[in-house]
GROMACS .gro file of C-alpha atoms in nm:
model
   93
    1MET     CA    1   4.169   4.234   2.597
    2GLU     CA    2   4.110   4.484   2.317
    3ASN     CA    3   4.359   4.513   2.034
    4THR     CA    4   4.487   4.838   1.880
    5HIS     CA    5   4.241   4.816   1.592
    6GLN     CA    6   3.946   4.788   1.831
    7VAL     CA    7   4.065   5.074   2.053
    8ALA     CA    8   4.102   5.306   1.751
    9GLN     CA    9   3.742   5.254   1.639
   10ALA     CA   10   3.461   5.479   1.758
   11PRO     CA   11   3.164   5.323   1.941
   12GLY     CA   12   2.894   5.230   1.691
   13SER     CA   13   3.141   5.168   1.408
   14TYR     CA   14   3.154   4.838   1.223
   15THR     CA   15   3.435   4.600   1.137
   16ALA     CA   16   3.438   4.295   0.912
   17ILE     CA   17   3.641   3.982   0.971
   18SER     CA   18   3.715   3.672   0.770
   19HIS     CA   19   3.945   3.396   0.880
   20LEU     CA   20   4.053   3.048   0.780
   21THR     CA   21   3.945   2.776   1.016
   22THR     CA   22   4.091   2.450   1.140
   23ASP     CA   23   3.766   2.258   1.103
   24SER     CA   24   3.853   2.141   0.751
   25PRO     CA   25   3.665   1.855   0.590
   26SER     CA   26   3.967   1.624   0.625
   27GLU     CA   27   4.294   1.600   0.815
   28GLU     CA   28   4.477   1.568   0.482
   29GLU     CA   29   4.328   1.894   0.356
   30HIS     CA   30   4.413   2.070   0.682
   31ALA     CA   31   4.774   1.946   0.661
   32THR     CA   32   4.796   2.069   0.300
   33MET     CA   33   4.670   2.414   0.400
   34GLN     CA   34   4.920   2.436   0.687
   35ASN     CA   35   5.204   2.331   0.455
   36ILE     CA   36   5.113   2.593   0.194
   37TYR     CA   37   5.085   2.878   0.444
   38SER     CA   38   5.398   2.778   0.635
   39ARG     CA   39   5.601   2.878   0.327
   40ALA     CA   40   5.419   3.207   0.268
   41THR     CA   41   5.587   3.543   0.330
   42ALA     CA   42   5.295   3.628   0.558
   43PRO     CA   43   5.198   3.298   0.725
   44MET     CA   44   4.833   3.246   0.808
   45ALA     CA   45   4.710   3.133   1.148
   46HIS     CA   46   4.428   2.881   1.122
   47ARG     CA   47   4.185   2.906   1.414
   48ASN     CA   48   3.899   2.692   1.536
   49PRO     CA   49   3.547   2.842   1.554
   50ALA     CA   50   3.582   2.946   1.921
   51GLU     CA   51   3.912   3.124   1.851
   52ASN     CA   52   3.755   3.303   1.553
   53THR     CA   53   3.471   3.424   1.774
   54GLY     CA   54   3.728   3.558   2.021
   55LEU     CA   55   3.869   3.784   1.749
   56VAL     CA   56   3.554   3.997   1.758
   57GLY     CA   57   3.549   4.049   2.134
   58GLY     CA   58   3.422   4.397   2.215
   59PHE     CA   59   3.194   4.391   1.911
   60ALA     CA   60   2.832   4.279   1.890
   61LEU     CA   61   2.802   4.047   1.590
   62VAL     CA   62   2.527   4.142   1.347
   63PRO     CA   63   2.311   3.864   1.197
   64PRO     CA   64   2.384   3.608   1.074
   65GLY     CA   65   2.692   3.623   1.300
   66LEU     CA   66   3.028   3.456   1.243
   67VAL     CA   67   2.937   3.200   0.978
   68ARG     CA   68   3.059   3.052   0.650
   69PRO     CA   69   3.079   3.331   0.387
   70ALA     CA   70   2.805   3.177   0.170
   71GLU     CA   71   2.560   3.213   0.460
   72TRP     CA   72   2.574   3.592   0.428
   73HIS     CA   73   2.379   3.572   0.102
   74PRO     CA   74   2.224   3.224   0.101
   75ASP     CA   75   1.991   3.307  -0.188
   76ASP     CA   76   2.278   3.389  -0.424
   77THR     CA   77   2.374   3.133  -0.684
   78HIS     CA   78   2.747   3.163  -0.619
   79GLU     CA   79   2.940   2.843  -0.574
   80ARG     CA   80   2.996   2.762  -0.208
   81SER     CA   81   3.368   2.698  -0.245
   82VAL     CA   82   3.492   2.889   0.060
   83GLU     CA   83   3.389   2.642   0.327
   84ARG     CA   84   3.715   2.659   0.523
   85MET     CA   85   3.653   3.012   0.639
   86TYR     CA   86   3.430   3.215   0.870
   87ALA     CA   87   3.316   3.571   0.808
   88GLY     CA   88   3.126   3.821   1.018
   89VAL     CA   89   3.053   4.186   1.085
   90GLY     CA   90   3.059   4.335   1.432
   91ARG     CA   91   2.943   4.667   1.574
   92LYS     CA   92   3.162   4.824   1.842
   93ARG     CA   93   2.975   4.865   2.168
   0.00000   0.00000   0.00000
């Protein structure tokens, strides 16, 4: 099922997505993240990798796909601190 954002985009256009994931390094860290976001004014939904992939339905992912943000520029020397997130770019079919 397409969402409003997808329907409004013209074929051939691109969209970027980034999302927190539930596959945290530890259960304690995951519980901490859930606790923090449960008190936010705009709570965050944490999704597993399959659910994150479902968010780009209707779009063809461009390489390297839906991966950890650091994998978009693996040659950069930036610290790989955002390992609890996936990011990707998709092209509308």
